[in-house]
Amino acid sequence: MAVEMSDNTTAPLLVAARGGVPARTPVWFMRQAGRSLPEYRALRAGTSMLDACFDPEMVCEITLQPVRRHDVDGAILFSDIVVPLKAAGVDLDIVPGTGPVVAKPVSGRADVDALPVLEPEQVQPVADAIGLLNARLGDVPLIGFAGAPFTLASYLVEGGPSRNHERTKALMHADPDLWHALLAKIADITAEFLRVQVAAGVRAVQLFDSWAGALSERDYRRFVLPHSKRVLESVTDVPRIHFGVGTGELLPAMREAGADVVGVDWRTPLDVAVRRLVAAAPDRPLPVVQGNLDPALLFAGEEVVRAEVDRIVEEGRAAAGHIFNLGHGVLPDTDPDMITKAVEWVHRSR
Ligand code: 1CP
């Protein structure tokens, strides 16, 4: 589906996202804001994660920190995928060292019926942060984001981080009607959260379906794809990036969800990913991809990182556009100087 873009900038990230030829290969890193930066840890000391997410000045400053330090081509809004759930009234917390923890996990019809809708004013602090950021970012595009319905459902059903997603998969198969009702409600919240961010001025969005790779393609198509597709269709005027971990087998199905850019983790080389995406839709234009340096390799030394950057840039030439990124988020102990160097090498690569 052609997307109407109101943003006529030459910002490399946005040019690449539309399949154009940017002045340099754009690069940003998932989880670039936060944990790996000493200036982030200093600023966050004494403030809980969720309090930080609802403090516009703090969101603005944390979002800017990696842009100042690394010369990245995109700023990712500092927030979390559970922020819209919290704002809408779901009782949850982000526990240091663990992640999101839900007080009363969803298990039956009454729990699904009780899920609230998100009113735009409940995430006004996020919109305010975006306003501050746009005044301070210059031409570096701000990327908004939200959690995809499946990944958010996993936190709501499991009650917290989960390795196997067993309660989630049990619900999906044992009571498909309830499952679809749950995902439809989450999709409404996610779509509203993205609409608020776009209205406030983000110039691209990423839909994080981090845990979708836990599903078979069959289950993804039946239980998840229609809901993610509906969310992506609800965002109309900025490029949309769609990302998951371990999704090599799901790439063709994910393309059907309709995003402008498909994120690829480190397990699938970008040229292989492009072949799979093309085979799934031979009549559509060549896809645009984002990825896919293994975040663990930032610990392997300069020579390794430099060679990986070259390989990935080369493999990315198979696509209509390539936004360089990691295959998943920056790991907490990563040396920030290695991130700065990787950015420099990506920029020098063409
Ligand atoms: O630069 C950035 O990307 C920072 C903004 C950001 C983003 C995009 C944060 C801050 N969280 C997210 C998205 C997010 N949150 C995802 C999708 C991306 C991914 O796959 O990594 C997911 C799955 C979460 C859920 C979450 N929140 C986890 C993972 C738990 C698990 O299941 O393994 C964790 C640890 C959090 C807390 C969190 N989010 C962000 C920060 C800086 C933190 C740590 C806060 C703290 O402990 O005080």
Short mmCIF file of C-alpha atoms and ligand atoms in Angstrom, two decimals:
data_model
loop_
_atom_site.label_atom_id
_atom_site.label_comp_id
_atom_site.label_asym_id
_atom_site.label_seq_id
_atom_site.Cartn_x
_atom_site.Cartn_y
_atom_site.Cartn_z
CA MET A 1 0.00 0.00 0.00
CA ALA A 2 1.44 3.38 -0.93
CA VAL A 3 1.93 5.55 2.09
CA GLU A 4 1.52 9.28 1.90
CA MET A 5 4.51 10.94 3.49
CA SER A 6 4.25 14.50 4.61
CA ASP A 7 7.95 14.71 5.51
CA ASN A 8 10.11 15.89 2.60
CA THR A 9 13.41 15.87 4.44
CA THR A 10 16.71 14.50 3.18
CA ALA A 11 17.35 12.83 6.55
CA PRO A 12 19.09 9.57 5.55
CA LEU A 13 16.91 7.41 7.78
CA LEU A 14 13.70 8.64 6.19
CA VAL A 15 15.08 8.53 2.65
CA ALA A 16 16.21 4.91 3.15
CA ALA A 17 12.88 3.98 4.75
CA ARG A 18 11.14 5.00 1.52
CA GLY A 19 13.55 3.04 -0.65
CA GLY A 20 15.43 6.14 -1.86
CA VAL A 21 19.20 6.68 -1.99
CA PRO A 22 20.40 8.45 1.18
CA ALA A 23 23.58 10.55 1.44
CA ARG A 24 24.99 7.98 3.85
CA THR A 25 23.86 4.63 5.28
CA PRO A 26 21.64 5.61 8.20
CA VAL A 27 22.29 3.95 11.53
CA TRP A 28 20.63 3.89 14.94
CA PHE A 29 20.66 1.26 17.64
CA MET A 30 17.71 -0.28 19.45
CA ARG A 31 18.05 0.53 23.16
CA GLN A 32 20.65 3.19 22.36
CA ALA A 33 19.02 5.40 24.99
CA GLY A 34 19.62 4.13 28.45
CA ARG A 35 21.47 1.43 30.18
CA SER A 36 24.86 1.46 28.43
CA LEU A 37 25.45 5.19 29.04
CA PRO A 38 26.94 6.53 32.31
CA GLU A 39 25.16 9.87 31.79
CA TYR A 40 21.86 7.93 31.66
CA ARG A 41 22.57 6.04 34.87
CA ALA A 42 23.47 9.32 36.59
CA LEU A 43 20.28 11.05 35.47
CA ARG A 44 18.03 8.09 36.34
CA ALA A 45 19.47 7.60 39.86
CA GLY A 46 16.58 7.84 42.34
CA THR A 47 13.82 7.91 39.69
CA SER A 48 11.83 4.79 38.82
CA MET A 49 11.64 3.73 35.18
CA LEU A 50 7.92 4.51 34.89
CA ASP A 51 8.25 7.87 36.64
CA ALA A 52 11.03 8.70 34.16
CA CYS A 53 8.78 7.73 31.22
CA PHE A 54 6.10 10.22 32.37
CA ASP A 55 8.54 13.11 32.95
CA PRO A 56 8.82 15.04 29.65
CA GLU A 57 12.11 16.81 30.48
CA MET A 58 13.74 13.55 31.54
CA VAL A 59 12.43 11.67 28.48
CA CYS A 60 13.77 14.46 26.29
CA GLU A 61 17.23 14.49 27.87
CA ILE A 62 17.63 10.68 27.86
CA THR A 63 16.52 10.51 24.23
CA LEU A 64 19.11 13.14 23.26
CA GLN A 65 22.06 11.56 25.11
CA PRO A 66 22.94 8.90 22.49
CA VAL A 67 22.39 11.36 19.64
CA ARG A 68 24.99 13.72 21.10
CA ARG A 69 27.42 10.93 21.86
CA HIS A 70 27.21 8.67 18.80
CA ASP A 71 26.14 10.81 15.81
CA VAL A 72 23.33 8.34 15.06
CA ASP A 73 20.82 9.11 12.30
CA GLY A 74 17.74 8.52 14.44
CA ALA A 75 16.61 9.26 17.99
CA ILE A 76 14.44 6.60 19.63
CA LEU A 77 11.94 8.04 22.08
CA PHE A 78 12.81 7.00 25.63
CA SER A 79 9.78 5.09 26.85
CA ASP A 80 8.71 1.48 27.20
CA ILE A 81 6.24 -0.82 25.50
CA VAL A 82 4.14 -1.05 28.69
CA VAL A 83 3.77 2.75 29.08
CA PRO A 84 0.36 2.93 27.29
CA LEU A 85 -0.97 0.01 29.37
CA LYS A 86 0.12 1.74 32.57
CA ALA A 87 -1.30 5.06 31.38
CA ALA A 88 -4.65 3.45 30.56
CA GLY A 89 -4.86 2.06 34.09
CA VAL A 90 -3.41 -1.47 33.99
CA ASP A 91 -1.74 -2.18 37.35
CA LEU A 92 1.87 -2.93 36.43
CA ASP A 93 5.40 -1.91 37.31
CA ILE A 94 8.81 -2.09 35.67
CA VAL A 95 10.99 -3.92 38.16
CA PRO A 96 14.75 -3.18 37.94
CA GLY A 97 16.65 -6.22 36.72
CA THR A 98 13.43 -8.02 35.71
CA GLY A 99 11.26 -5.92 33.43
CA PRO A 100 7.49 -5.36 33.31
CA VAL A 101 5.48 -7.12 36.04
CA VAL A 102 1.66 -7.14 35.89
CA ALA A 103 -0.19 -7.23 39.23
CA LYS A 104 -3.16 -9.27 38.00
CA PRO A 105 -2.34 -11.34 34.88
CA VAL A 106 -5.07 -11.79 32.27
CA SER A 107 -6.59 -15.27 32.25
CA GLY A 108 -10.32 -15.20 31.57
CA ARG A 109 -13.09 -13.33 29.82
CA ALA A 110 -13.68 -10.98 32.75
CA ASP A 111 -10.02 -9.89 32.65
CA VAL A 112 -10.19 -9.15 28.93
CA ASP A 113 -13.48 -7.26 29.32
CA ALA A 114 -11.93 -5.22 32.13
CA LEU A 115 -9.00 -4.02 30.00
CA PRO A 116 -9.31 -0.25 29.58
CA VAL A 117 -9.08 1.81 26.41
CA LEU A 118 -6.34 4.43 26.11
CA GLU A 119 -7.45 8.06 26.10
CA PRO A 120 -4.94 10.37 24.38
CA GLU A 121 -4.67 12.69 27.39
CA GLN A 122 -3.42 9.76 29.51
CA VAL A 123 -0.18 9.83 27.52
CA GLN A 124 0.03 13.63 27.30
CA PRO A 125 3.49 13.63 29.00
CA VAL A 126 4.77 11.50 26.09
CA ALA A 127 3.32 13.97 23.58
CA ASP A 128 4.90 16.82 25.57
CA ALA A 129 8.30 15.09 25.46
CA ILE A 130 7.99 14.73 21.68
CA GLY A 131 7.29 18.45 21.41
CA LEU A 132 10.42 19.27 23.43
CA LEU A 133 12.48 16.86 21.37
CA ASN A 134 11.42 18.21 18.02
CA ALA A 135 12.52 21.67 19.11
CA ARG A 136 15.96 20.30 20.06
CA LEU A 137 16.72 17.55 17.54
CA GLY A 138 17.25 19.58 14.39
CA ASP A 139 17.00 17.30 11.36
CA VAL A 140 17.66 14.03 13.22
CA PRO A 141 14.34 12.19 12.99
CA LEU A 142 12.62 11.10 16.17
CA ILE A 143 11.37 7.50 16.05
CA GLY A 144 8.29 6.69 18.10
CA PHE A 145 7.38 3.14 19.03
CA ALA A 146 4.91 0.76 20.56
CA GLY A 147 4.76 -2.90 21.51
CA ALA A 148 2.90 -5.14 19.08
CA PRO A 149 -0.24 -6.91 20.32
CA PHE A 150 1.38 -10.36 20.71
CA THR A 151 4.39 -9.13 22.70
CA LEU A 152 2.20 -7.00 24.98
CA ALA A 153 -0.26 -9.91 25.38
CA SER A 154 2.61 -12.10 26.53
CA TYR A 155 3.41 -9.69 29.40
CA LEU A 156 -0.29 -9.37 30.32
CA VAL A 157 -0.96 -13.12 30.28
CA GLU A 158 2.32 -14.38 31.77
CA GLY A 159 2.40 -11.54 34.31
CA GLY A 160 6.01 -10.72 33.41
CA PRO A 161 8.96 -11.75 31.26
CA SER A 162 8.65 -15.32 29.99
CA ARG A 163 11.00 -17.73 28.30
CA ASN A 164 8.44 -20.10 26.82
CA HIS A 165 5.22 -18.04 26.67
CA GLU A 166 3.32 -21.15 27.73
CA ARG A 167 0.29 -19.45 29.28
CA THR A 168 0.02 -17.17 26.28
CA LYS A 169 0.15 -20.04 23.78
CA ALA A 170 -2.27 -22.08 25.90
CA LEU A 171 -4.82 -19.25 25.87
CA MET A 172 -4.42 -18.68 22.14
CA HIS A 173 -5.09 -22.33 21.30
CA ALA A 174 -7.57 -23.26 24.01
CA ASP A 175 -9.83 -20.23 23.55
CA PRO A 176 -9.22 -18.56 20.17
CA ASP A 177 -12.23 -16.26 20.55
CA LEU A 178 -10.96 -14.89 23.85
CA TRP A 179 -7.46 -14.60 22.38
CA HIS A 180 -8.69 -12.52 19.45
CA ALA A 181 -10.76 -10.34 21.79
CA LEU A 182 -7.63 -9.74 23.89
CA LEU A 183 -5.45 -8.89 20.90
CA ALA A 184 -8.12 -6.60 19.45
CA LYS A 185 -8.21 -4.60 22.69
CA ILE A 186 -4.43 -4.36 22.88
CA ALA A 187 -4.29 -3.37 19.20
CA ASP A 188 -6.65 -0.47 19.96
CA ILE A 189 -4.35 0.74 22.75
CA THR A 190 -1.23 0.34 20.60
CA ALA A 191 -2.79 2.13 17.63
CA GLU A 192 -3.95 5.01 19.82
CA PHE A 193 -0.49 5.32 21.40
CA LEU A 194 1.13 5.47 17.95
CA ARG A 195 -1.44 8.00 16.71
CA VAL A 196 -0.67 10.27 19.67
CA GLN A 197 3.05 10.06 18.90
CA VAL A 198 2.59 10.81 15.20
CA ALA A 199 0.26 13.73 15.98
CA ALA A 200 2.89 15.08 18.40
CA GLY A 201 5.55 14.94 15.69
CA VAL A 202 7.53 11.66 15.56
CA ARG A 203 8.81 11.14 12.02
CA ALA A 204 8.88 7.33 11.94
CA VAL A 205 7.52 4.57 14.17
CA GLN A 206 8.70 1.11 15.08
CA LEU A 207 6.34 -1.68 16.10
CA PHE A 208 8.24 -4.01 18.44
CA ASP A 209 6.98 -7.60 18.28
CA SER A 210 10.04 -8.74 20.18
CA TRP A 211 8.77 -12.19 21.11
CA ALA A 212 6.89 -13.11 17.89
CA GLY A 213 9.77 -15.42 16.96
CA ALA A 214 8.48 -17.84 19.60
CA LEU A 215 5.58 -18.66 17.25
CA SER A 216 5.31 -20.96 14.25
CA GLU A 217 4.46 -19.23 10.99
CA ARG A 218 1.08 -20.98 11.07
CA ASP A 219 0.22 -19.65 14.51
CA TYR A 220 1.62 -16.20 13.68
CA ARG A 221 -0.65 -15.94 10.64
CA ARG A 222 -3.74 -17.15 12.47
CA PHE A 223 -3.37 -15.50 15.84
CA VAL A 224 -1.19 -12.42 15.41
CA LEU A 225 -0.83 -11.11 11.86
CA PRO A 226 -4.35 -9.62 11.48
CA HIS A 227 -3.93 -7.57 14.66
CA SER A 228 -0.44 -6.25 13.85
CA LYS A 229 -1.66 -5.45 10.33
CA ARG A 230 -4.52 -3.40 11.74
CA VAL A 231 -2.13 -1.45 13.98
CA LEU A 232 0.24 -0.72 11.09
CA GLU A 233 -2.64 0.33 8.82
CA SER A 234 -3.74 2.84 11.43
CA VAL A 235 -0.48 4.78 11.04
CA THR A 236 -0.63 6.63 7.77
CA ASP A 237 1.81 9.48 7.48
CA VAL A 238 5.21 8.30 8.66
CA PRO A 239 7.37 5.30 7.71
CA ARG A 240 6.62 2.20 9.76
CA ILE A 241 9.31 -0.29 10.88
CA HIS A 242 8.23 -3.75 12.07
CA PHE A 243 10.68 -5.75 14.16
CA GLY A 244 10.88 -9.05 16.01
CA VAL A 245 13.59 -11.37 17.33
CA GLY A 246 14.09 -14.86 15.86
CA THR A 247 11.65 -14.12 13.05
CA GLY A 248 13.63 -15.64 10.15
CA GLU A 249 10.77 -18.07 9.49
CA LEU A 250 8.14 -15.33 9.85
CA LEU A 251 9.60 -12.72 7.50
CA PRO A 252 7.20 -13.43 4.60
CA ALA A 253 4.20 -13.27 6.94
CA MET A 254 5.52 -10.13 8.59
CA ARG A 255 5.81 -8.48 5.20
CA GLU A 256 2.09 -9.05 4.74
CA ALA A 257 1.49 -6.97 7.86
CA GLY A 258 2.36 -4.06 5.59
CA ALA A 259 5.16 -2.06 7.24
CA ASP A 260 7.53 0.02 5.09
CA VAL A 261 10.65 -1.48 6.70
CA VAL A 262 11.19 -5.00 8.05
CA GLY A 263 13.62 -5.39 10.94
CA VAL A 264 15.82 -8.49 10.86
CA ASP A 265 17.71 -10.01 13.79
CA TRP A 266 21.31 -11.26 13.47
CA ARG A 267 20.36 -14.87 12.72
CA THR A 268 19.32 -14.18 9.11
CA PRO A 269 21.78 -12.42 6.76
CA LEU A 270 20.13 -9.38 5.18
CA ASP A 271 20.48 -10.68 1.61
CA VAL A 272 18.78 -13.94 2.63
CA ALA A 273 16.06 -11.94 4.37
CA VAL A 274 15.52 -9.88 1.20
CA ARG A 275 15.19 -13.06 -0.90
CA ARG A 276 12.56 -14.41 1.50
CA LEU A 277 10.65 -11.14 1.50
CA VAL A 278 10.72 -10.93 -2.31
CA ALA A 279 9.63 -14.55 -2.72
CA ALA A 280 6.65 -13.79 -0.50
CA ALA A 281 5.50 -10.88 -2.66
CA PRO A 282 7.22 -10.96 -6.09
CA ASP A 283 4.96 -8.24 -7.50
CA ARG A 284 5.73 -5.69 -4.80
CA PRO A 285 8.71 -3.32 -4.88
CA LEU A 286 11.97 -4.54 -3.32
CA PRO A 287 11.74 -4.40 0.46
CA VAL A 288 13.59 -2.04 2.80
CA VAL A 289 15.33 -3.76 5.72
CA GLN A 290 16.77 -2.75 9.08
CA GLY A 291 19.49 -4.58 10.98
CA ASN A 292 21.37 -6.67 11.92
CA LEU A 293 24.64 -6.66 13.86
CA ASP A 294 24.66 -9.21 16.69
CA PRO A 295 24.70 -7.03 19.86
CA ALA A 296 27.04 -9.52 21.55
CA LEU A 297 29.69 -8.90 18.89
CA LEU A 298 30.17 -5.34 20.20
CA PHE A 299 32.21 -7.15 22.88
CA ALA A 300 34.50 -8.86 20.34
CA GLY A 301 36.90 -6.02 19.60
CA GLU A 302 37.36 -3.40 16.88
CA GLU A 303 38.55 -5.69 14.13
CA VAL A 304 35.55 -7.99 14.44
CA VAL A 305 33.06 -5.13 14.59
CA ARG A 306 34.59 -3.39 11.60
CA ALA A 307 34.45 -6.60 9.51
CA GLU A 308 30.85 -7.24 10.59
CA VAL A 309 29.84 -3.69 9.64
CA ASP A 310 31.35 -4.16 6.18
CA ARG A 311 29.67 -7.53 5.69
CA ILE A 312 26.26 -6.26 6.81
CA VAL A 313 26.44 -3.09 4.67
CA GLU A 314 27.35 -5.28 1.68
CA GLU A 315 24.50 -7.73 2.32
CA GLY A 316 22.12 -4.81 2.80
CA ARG A 317 22.72 -3.72 -0.80
CA ALA A 318 20.30 -6.49 -1.83
CA ALA A 319 17.46 -4.36 -0.45
CA ALA A 320 15.83 -1.23 -1.82
CA GLY A 321 17.03 0.52 1.32
CA HIS A 322 19.01 -0.41 4.42
CA ILE A 323 18.85 1.16 7.86
CA PHE A 324 21.79 -0.16 9.84
CA ASN A 325 20.95 -1.32 13.37
CA LEU A 326 21.66 -4.12 15.78
CA GLY A 327 19.78 -7.40 15.51
CA HIS A 328 18.30 -6.62 18.96
CA GLY A 329 18.90 -4.05 21.70
CA VAL A 330 22.22 -2.76 23.04
CA LEU A 331 23.32 -5.02 25.92
CA PRO A 332 23.75 -3.21 29.26
CA ASP A 333 27.53 -3.76 29.62
CA THR A 334 28.39 -2.61 26.10
CA ASP A 335 31.28 -0.13 25.90
CA PRO A 336 29.65 3.07 24.59
CA ASP A 337 32.85 3.94 22.69
CA MET A 338 32.42 0.80 20.61
CA ILE A 339 28.95 2.01 19.64
CA THR A 340 30.37 5.39 18.58
CA LYS A 341 33.02 3.64 16.48
CA ALA A 342 30.51 1.30 14.85
CA VAL A 343 28.45 4.33 13.81
CA GLU A 344 31.54 5.94 12.31
CA TRP A 345 32.37 2.77 10.34
CA VAL A 346 28.83 2.49 9.00
CA HIS A 347 29.00 6.10 7.85
CA ARG A 348 32.34 5.56 6.12
CA SER A 349 31.15 2.40 4.42
CA ARG A 350 29.97 3.98 1.17
O1 1CP B 1 16.90 3.38 23.31
C1 1CP B 1 15.89 2.72 23.60
O2 1CP B 1 15.46 1.89 22.82
C2 1CP B 1 15.31 2.96 24.96
C3 1CP B 1 13.82 2.94 25.04
C4 1CP B 1 13.20 1.56 25.27
C5 1CP B 1 12.57 0.77 24.32
C6 1CP B 1 12.50 0.99 22.82
C7 1CP B 1 13.06 0.94 26.52
C8 1CP B 1 13.59 1.41 27.79
N1 1CP B 1 12.26 -0.18 26.34
C9 1CP B 1 11.98 -0.31 25.01
C10 1CP B 1 11.13 -1.31 24.38
C11 1CP B 1 10.88 -2.59 25.07
N2 1CP B 1 10.58 -2.82 26.38
C12 1CP B 1 10.83 -3.83 24.40
C13 1CP B 1 11.01 -3.98 22.91
C14 1CP B 1 12.46 -3.93 22.56
C15 1CP B 1 13.24 -5.16 22.88
O3 1CP B 1 12.87 -6.24 22.43
O4 1CP B 1 14.27 -5.01 23.58
C16 1CP B 1 10.54 -4.83 25.32
C17 1CP B 1 10.40 -6.31 25.08
C18 1CP B 1 10.39 -4.17 26.59
C19 1CP B 1 10.02 -4.80 27.87
C20 1CP B 1 11.03 -4.51 28.89
N3 1CP B 1 11.09 -3.32 29.56
C21 1CP B 1 12.12 -5.30 29.31
C22 1CP B 1 12.44 -6.70 28.79
C23 1CP B 1 11.99 -7.75 29.75
C24 1CP B 1 12.02 -9.15 29.15
O5 1CP B 1 10.93 -9.71 28.89
O6 1CP B 1 13.13 -9.68 28.93
C25 1CP B 1 12.82 -4.57 30.27
C26 1CP B 1 14.05 -4.98 31.01
C27 1CP B 1 12.17 -3.30 30.41
C28 1CP B 1 12.57 -2.16 31.24
C29 1CP B 1 13.27 -1.09 30.51
N4 1CP B 1 12.83 -0.52 29.32
C30 1CP B 1 13.70 0.49 28.94
C31 1CP B 1 14.73 0.56 29.97
C32 1CP B 1 15.86 1.53 29.97
C33 1CP B 1 14.44 -0.45 30.91
C34 1CP B 1 15.21 -0.75 32.18
C35 1CP B 1 14.68 0.10 33.26
C36 1CP B 1 15.06 -0.26 34.64
O7 1CP B 1 15.31 -1.44 34.93
O8 1CP B 1 15.11 0.67 35.47
#
